CSV table of C-alpha atoms and ligand atoms in Angstrom, one decimal:
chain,number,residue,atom,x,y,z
L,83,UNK,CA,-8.0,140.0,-74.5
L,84,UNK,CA,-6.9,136.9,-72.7
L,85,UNK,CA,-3.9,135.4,-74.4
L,86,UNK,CA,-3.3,131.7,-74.2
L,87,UNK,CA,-2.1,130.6,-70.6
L,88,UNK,CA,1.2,128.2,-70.9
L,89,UNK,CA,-1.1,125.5,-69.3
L,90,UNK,CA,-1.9,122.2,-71.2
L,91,UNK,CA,-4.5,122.2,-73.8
L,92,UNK,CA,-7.6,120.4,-72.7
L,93,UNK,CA,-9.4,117.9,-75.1
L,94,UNK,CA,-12.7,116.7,-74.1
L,95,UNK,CA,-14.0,113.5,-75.9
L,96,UNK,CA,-18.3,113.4,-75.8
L,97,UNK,CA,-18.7,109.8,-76.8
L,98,UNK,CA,-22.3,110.7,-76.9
L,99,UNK,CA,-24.8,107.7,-77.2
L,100,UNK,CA,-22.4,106.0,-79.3
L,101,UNK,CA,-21.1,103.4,-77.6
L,102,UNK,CA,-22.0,100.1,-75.1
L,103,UNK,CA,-20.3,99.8,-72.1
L,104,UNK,CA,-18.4,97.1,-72.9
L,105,UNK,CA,-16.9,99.2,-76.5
L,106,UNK,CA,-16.7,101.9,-74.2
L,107,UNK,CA,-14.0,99.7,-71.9
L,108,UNK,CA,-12.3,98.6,-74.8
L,109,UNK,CA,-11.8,101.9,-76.3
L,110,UNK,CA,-10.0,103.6,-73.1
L,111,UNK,CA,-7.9,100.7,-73.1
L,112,UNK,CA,-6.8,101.1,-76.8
L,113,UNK,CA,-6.7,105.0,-76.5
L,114,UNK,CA,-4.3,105.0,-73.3
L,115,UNK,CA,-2.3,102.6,-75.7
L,116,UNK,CA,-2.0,105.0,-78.3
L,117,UNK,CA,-1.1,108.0,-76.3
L,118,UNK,CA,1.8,106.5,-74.0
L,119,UNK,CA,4.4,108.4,-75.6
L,120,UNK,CA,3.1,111.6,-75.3
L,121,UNK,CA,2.1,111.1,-71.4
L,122,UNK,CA,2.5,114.3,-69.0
L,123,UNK,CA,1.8,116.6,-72.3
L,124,UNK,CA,-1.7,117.1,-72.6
L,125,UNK,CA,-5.4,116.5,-70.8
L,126,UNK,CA,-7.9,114.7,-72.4
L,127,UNK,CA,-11.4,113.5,-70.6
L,128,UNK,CA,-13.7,111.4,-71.6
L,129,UNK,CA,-17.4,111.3,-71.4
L,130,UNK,CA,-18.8,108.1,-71.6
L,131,UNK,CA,-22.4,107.2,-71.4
L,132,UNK,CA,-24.1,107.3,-67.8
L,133,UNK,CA,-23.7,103.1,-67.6
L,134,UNK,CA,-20.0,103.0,-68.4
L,135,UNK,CA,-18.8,105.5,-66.2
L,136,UNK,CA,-19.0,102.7,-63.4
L,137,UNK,CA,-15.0,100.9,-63.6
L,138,UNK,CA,-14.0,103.4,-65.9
L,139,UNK,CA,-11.9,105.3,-62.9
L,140,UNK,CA,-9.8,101.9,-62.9
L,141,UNK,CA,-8.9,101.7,-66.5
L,142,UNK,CA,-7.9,105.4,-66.9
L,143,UNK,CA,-5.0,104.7,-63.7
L,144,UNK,CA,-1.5,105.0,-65.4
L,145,UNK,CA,-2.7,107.5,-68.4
L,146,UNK,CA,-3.8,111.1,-68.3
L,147,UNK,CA,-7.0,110.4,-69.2
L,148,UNK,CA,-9.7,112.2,-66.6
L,149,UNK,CA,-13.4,111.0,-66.3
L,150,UNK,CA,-16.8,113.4,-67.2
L,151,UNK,CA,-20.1,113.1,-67.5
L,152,UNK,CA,-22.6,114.0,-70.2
L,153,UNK,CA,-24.4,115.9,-67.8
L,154,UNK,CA,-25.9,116.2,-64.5
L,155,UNK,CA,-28.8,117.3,-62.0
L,156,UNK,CA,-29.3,120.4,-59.4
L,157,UNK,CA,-30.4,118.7,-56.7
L,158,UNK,CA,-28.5,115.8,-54.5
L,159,UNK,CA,-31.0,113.5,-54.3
L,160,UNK,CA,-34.6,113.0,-54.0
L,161,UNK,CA,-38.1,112.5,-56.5
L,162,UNK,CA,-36.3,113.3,-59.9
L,163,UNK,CA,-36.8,109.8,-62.2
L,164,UNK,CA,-34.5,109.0,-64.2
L,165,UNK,CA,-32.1,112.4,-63.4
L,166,UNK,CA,-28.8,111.6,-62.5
L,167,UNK,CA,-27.0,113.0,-59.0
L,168,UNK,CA,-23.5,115.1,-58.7
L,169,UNK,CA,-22.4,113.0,-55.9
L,170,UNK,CA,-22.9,109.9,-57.5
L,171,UNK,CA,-20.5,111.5,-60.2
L,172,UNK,CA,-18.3,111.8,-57.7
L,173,UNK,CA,-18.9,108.7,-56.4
L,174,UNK,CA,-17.9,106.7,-59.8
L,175,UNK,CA,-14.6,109.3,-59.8
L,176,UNK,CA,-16.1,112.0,-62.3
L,177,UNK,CA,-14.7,115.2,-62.3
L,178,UNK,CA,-15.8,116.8,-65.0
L,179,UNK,CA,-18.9,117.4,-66.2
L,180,UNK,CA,-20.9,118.8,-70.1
L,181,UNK,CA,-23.7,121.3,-69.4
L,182,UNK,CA,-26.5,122.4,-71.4
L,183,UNK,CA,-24.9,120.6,-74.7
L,184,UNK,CA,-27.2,121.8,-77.7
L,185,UNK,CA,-28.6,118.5,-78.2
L,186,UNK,CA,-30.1,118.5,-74.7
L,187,UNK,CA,-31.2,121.9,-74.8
L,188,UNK,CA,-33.0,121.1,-78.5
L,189,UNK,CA,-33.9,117.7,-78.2
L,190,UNK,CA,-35.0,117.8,-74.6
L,191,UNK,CA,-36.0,121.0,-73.9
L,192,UNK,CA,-33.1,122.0,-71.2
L,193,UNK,CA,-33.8,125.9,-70.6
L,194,UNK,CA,-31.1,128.6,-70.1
L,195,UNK,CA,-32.8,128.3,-66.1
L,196,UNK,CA,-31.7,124.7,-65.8
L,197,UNK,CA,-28.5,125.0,-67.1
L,198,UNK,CA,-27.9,127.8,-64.8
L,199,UNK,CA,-28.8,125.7,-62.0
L,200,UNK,CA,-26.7,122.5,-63.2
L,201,UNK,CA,-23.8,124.4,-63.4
L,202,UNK,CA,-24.2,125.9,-59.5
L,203,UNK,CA,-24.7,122.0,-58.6
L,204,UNK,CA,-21.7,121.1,-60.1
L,205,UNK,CA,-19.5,123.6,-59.0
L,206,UNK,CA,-20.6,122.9,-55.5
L,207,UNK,CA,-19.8,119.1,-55.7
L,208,UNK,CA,-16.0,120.2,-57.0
L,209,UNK,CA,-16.9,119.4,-60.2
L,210,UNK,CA,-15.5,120.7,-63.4
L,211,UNK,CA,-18.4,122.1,-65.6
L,212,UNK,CA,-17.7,122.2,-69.5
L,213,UNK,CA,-20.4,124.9,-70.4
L,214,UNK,CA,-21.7,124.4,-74.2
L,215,UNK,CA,-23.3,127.4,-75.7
L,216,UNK,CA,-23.3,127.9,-79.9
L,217,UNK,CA,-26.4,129.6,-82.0
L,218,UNK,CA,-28.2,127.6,-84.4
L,219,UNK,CA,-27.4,128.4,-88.3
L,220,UNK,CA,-30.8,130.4,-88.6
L,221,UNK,CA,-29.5,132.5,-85.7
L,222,UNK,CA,-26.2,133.2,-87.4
L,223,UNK,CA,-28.1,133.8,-90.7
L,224,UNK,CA,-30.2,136.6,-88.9
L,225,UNK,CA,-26.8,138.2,-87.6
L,226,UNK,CA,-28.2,137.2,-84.1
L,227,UNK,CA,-25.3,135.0,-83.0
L,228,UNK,CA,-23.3,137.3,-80.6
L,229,UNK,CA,-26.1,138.1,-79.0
L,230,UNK,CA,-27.3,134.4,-78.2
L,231,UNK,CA,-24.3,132.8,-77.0
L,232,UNK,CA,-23.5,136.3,-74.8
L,233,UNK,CA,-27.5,135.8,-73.2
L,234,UNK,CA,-26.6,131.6,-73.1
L,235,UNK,CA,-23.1,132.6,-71.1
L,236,UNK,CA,-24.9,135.5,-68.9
L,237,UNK,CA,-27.7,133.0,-67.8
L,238,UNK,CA,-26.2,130.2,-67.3
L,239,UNK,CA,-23.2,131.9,-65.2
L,240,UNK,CA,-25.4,134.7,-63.2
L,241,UNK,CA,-25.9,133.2,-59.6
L,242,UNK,CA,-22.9,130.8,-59.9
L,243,UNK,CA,-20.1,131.7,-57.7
L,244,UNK,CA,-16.6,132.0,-59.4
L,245,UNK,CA,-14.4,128.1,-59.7
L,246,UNK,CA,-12.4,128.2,-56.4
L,247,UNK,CA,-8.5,127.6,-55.7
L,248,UNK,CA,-6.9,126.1,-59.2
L,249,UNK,CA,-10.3,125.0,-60.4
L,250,UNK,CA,-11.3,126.0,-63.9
L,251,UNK,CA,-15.0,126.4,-65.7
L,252,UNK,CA,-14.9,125.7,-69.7
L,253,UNK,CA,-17.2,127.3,-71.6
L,254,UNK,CA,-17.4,125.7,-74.9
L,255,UNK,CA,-18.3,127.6,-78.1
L,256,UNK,CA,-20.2,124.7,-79.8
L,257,UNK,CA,-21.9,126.3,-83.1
L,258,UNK,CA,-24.7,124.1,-83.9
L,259,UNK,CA,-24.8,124.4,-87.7
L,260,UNK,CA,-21.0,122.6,-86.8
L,261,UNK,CA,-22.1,119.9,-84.6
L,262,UNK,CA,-22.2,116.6,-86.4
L,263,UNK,CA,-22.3,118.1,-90.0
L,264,UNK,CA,-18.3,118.2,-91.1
L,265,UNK,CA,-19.0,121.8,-91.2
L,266,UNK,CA,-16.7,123.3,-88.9
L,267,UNK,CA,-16.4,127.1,-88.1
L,268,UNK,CA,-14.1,128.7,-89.6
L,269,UNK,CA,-10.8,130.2,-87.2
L,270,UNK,CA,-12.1,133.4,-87.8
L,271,UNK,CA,-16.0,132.7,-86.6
L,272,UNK,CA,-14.4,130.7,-83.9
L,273,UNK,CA,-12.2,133.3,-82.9
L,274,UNK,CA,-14.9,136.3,-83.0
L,275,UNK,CA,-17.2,134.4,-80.8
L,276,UNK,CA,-14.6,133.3,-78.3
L,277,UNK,CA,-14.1,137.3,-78.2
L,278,UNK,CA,-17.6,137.4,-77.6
L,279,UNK,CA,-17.5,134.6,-75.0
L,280,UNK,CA,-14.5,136.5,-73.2
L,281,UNK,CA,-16.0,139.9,-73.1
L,282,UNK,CA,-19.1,138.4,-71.2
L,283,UNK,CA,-16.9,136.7,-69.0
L,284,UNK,CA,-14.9,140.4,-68.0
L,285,UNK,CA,-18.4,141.8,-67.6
L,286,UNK,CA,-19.6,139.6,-65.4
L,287,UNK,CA,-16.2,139.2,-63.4
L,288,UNK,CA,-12.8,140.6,-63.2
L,289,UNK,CA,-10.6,140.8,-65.6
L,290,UNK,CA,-7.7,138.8,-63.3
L,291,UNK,CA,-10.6,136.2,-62.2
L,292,UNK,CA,-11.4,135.8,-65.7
L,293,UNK,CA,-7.4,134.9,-66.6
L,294,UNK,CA,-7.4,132.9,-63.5
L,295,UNK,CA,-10.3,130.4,-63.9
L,296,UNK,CA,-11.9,130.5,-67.5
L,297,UNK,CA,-11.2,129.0,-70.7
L,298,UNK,CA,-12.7,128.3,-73.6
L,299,UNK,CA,-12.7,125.1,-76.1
L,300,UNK,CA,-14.2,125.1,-79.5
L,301,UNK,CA,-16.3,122.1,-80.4
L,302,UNK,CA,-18.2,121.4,-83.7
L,303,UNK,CA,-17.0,118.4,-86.1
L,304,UNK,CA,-13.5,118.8,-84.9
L,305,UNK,CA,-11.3,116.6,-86.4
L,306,UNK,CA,-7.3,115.4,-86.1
L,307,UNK,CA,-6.8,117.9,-89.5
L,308,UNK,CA,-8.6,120.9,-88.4
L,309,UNK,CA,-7.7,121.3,-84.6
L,310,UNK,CA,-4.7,123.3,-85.0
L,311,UNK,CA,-6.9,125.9,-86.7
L,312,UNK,CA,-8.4,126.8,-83.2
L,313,UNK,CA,-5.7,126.6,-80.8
L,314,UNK,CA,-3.0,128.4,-83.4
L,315,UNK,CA,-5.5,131.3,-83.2
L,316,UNK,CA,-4.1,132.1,-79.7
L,317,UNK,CA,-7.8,132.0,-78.1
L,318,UNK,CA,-8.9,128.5,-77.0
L,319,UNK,CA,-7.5,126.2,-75.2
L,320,UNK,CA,-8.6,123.0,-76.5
L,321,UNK,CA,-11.4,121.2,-78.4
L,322,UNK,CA,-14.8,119.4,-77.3
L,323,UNK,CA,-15.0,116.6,-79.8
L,324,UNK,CA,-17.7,114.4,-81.1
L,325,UNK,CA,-17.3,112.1,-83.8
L,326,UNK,CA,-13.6,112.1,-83.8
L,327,UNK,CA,-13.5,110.9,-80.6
L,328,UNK,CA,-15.0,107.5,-81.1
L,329,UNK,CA,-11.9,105.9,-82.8
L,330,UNK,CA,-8.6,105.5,-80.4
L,331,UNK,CA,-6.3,106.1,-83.5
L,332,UNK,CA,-7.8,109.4,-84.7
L,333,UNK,CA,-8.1,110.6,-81.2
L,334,UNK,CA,-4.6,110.4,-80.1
L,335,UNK,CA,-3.6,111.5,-83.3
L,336,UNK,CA,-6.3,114.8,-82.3
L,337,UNK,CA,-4.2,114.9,-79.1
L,338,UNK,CA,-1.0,114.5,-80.7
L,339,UNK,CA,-1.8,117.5,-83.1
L,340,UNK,CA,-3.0,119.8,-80.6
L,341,UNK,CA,0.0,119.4,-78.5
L,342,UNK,CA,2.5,120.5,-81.4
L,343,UNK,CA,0.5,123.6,-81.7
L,344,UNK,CA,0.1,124.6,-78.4
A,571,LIG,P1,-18.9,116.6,-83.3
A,571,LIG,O1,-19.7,116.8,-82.0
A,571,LIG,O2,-17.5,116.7,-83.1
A,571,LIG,O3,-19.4,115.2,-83.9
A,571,LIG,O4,-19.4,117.7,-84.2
A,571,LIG,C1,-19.3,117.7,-81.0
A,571,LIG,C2,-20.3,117.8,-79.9
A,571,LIG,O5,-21.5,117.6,-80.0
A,571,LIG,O6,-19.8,118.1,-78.7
């Protein structure tokens, strides 16, 4: 099993829908406020929406904070309405990016196929991809979870070539009975499927590759209390965070506790 590398935990901040781009502005400013003492010790990106990505790069200069998006398209460009290109990510100073989160794959029908082919896009633009993959409660229920998130990794990771050099792939373990609810999973579910996550991951590569380039986060109402919970379990290395990543305050505070534990 992959023990936890010595590198800096990584805290991903999915600001969803939630915020204008004005809010969104204001919020980095606060946030890169509230986490100047602890500057050099972590990495944290933040996902804004689409709109307020645009100036963003500027106001995250002097902080750790990185840039992602909430998602991305396969092809360059072209006849895709409304479908957003990776190298106008790159353009706006994106570098990493969430794939096939569970509310795009529910709520707007993104298949196991299209994430596949999102995450060869971005890795081929130099982006980071953030990979989500979780089973739904009914799934779990059934005793089919293992088996869900192990097809979601294989699929989406089949005919994408390995991260090159330093860069990493995140696959996030984002149970969706967890997502939004205040029902997180518990260390030990956590830690089981980011067993499960792993042992796909040595199947489908080596073992070294896998040490080298992959790490997981756990994601699913993760808040400033329950963080440590994950990342003491010596198996992911960081969080993918909703809701508690909309206030500046509880956010750094998030960070803060995440870096005593690592
Ligand atoms: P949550 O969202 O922290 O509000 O549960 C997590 C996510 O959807 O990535």
């Amino acid at each position: 099993m992959t023990r936890r590398s010595p590198h800096q935990p990584l805290v991903v901040a999915n600001w969803k829908m939630q915020l204008g781009v004005e809010e969104s502005h204001e919020r980095i400013t606060e946030l890169k406020q509230q986490l100047k003492t602890v500057r050099g010790r972590y990495q944290a990106v933040v996902c804004p929406s689409f709109v307020s990505l645009d100036g963003m790069k500027k106001l995250l200069r002097g902080s750790d904070l990185l840039l992602g998006a909430q998602d991305v398209f396969w092809d360059d460009r072209g006849a895709y309405t409304g479908e957003v290109s990776p190298m106008n990510l790159r353009e706006v100073g994106v570098e990493y990016v969430i794939i096939g989160h569970s509310e795009r794959r529910q709520l707007l029908g993104e298949t196991d196929e299209m994430v596949s082919r999102k995450v060869v896009s971005a890795l081929g633009h130099g982006l980071t991809p953030i990979l989500c993959v979780g089973e739904t409660a009914h799934e779990r229920n059934e005793g089919r979870h293992e088996v869900v998130v192990r097809r979601q990794v294989m699929s989406a990771l089949r005919t994408a070539p390995p991260p090159t050099g330093h860069n990493k792939l995140y696959i996030a373990y984002e149970p969706i009975w967890a997502i939004g609810t205040g029902e997180a999973a518990s260390a030990e579910q956590a830690c089981m499927m980011h067993q499960v996550i792993q042992q796909t991951l040595i199947d489908l590569y080596s073992f070294p590759l896998v040490e080298q380039s992959y790490r997981t986060l756990y994601g699913g109402s993760v808040d400033e209390k329950n963080v440590s919970q994950y990342v003491r379990v010596d198996a992911f290395h960081g969080a993918l965070v909703g809701t508690a990543s909309l206030k500046p305050e509880t956010f750094a505070s998030l960070i803060t506790n995440i870096i005593k534990t690592f």
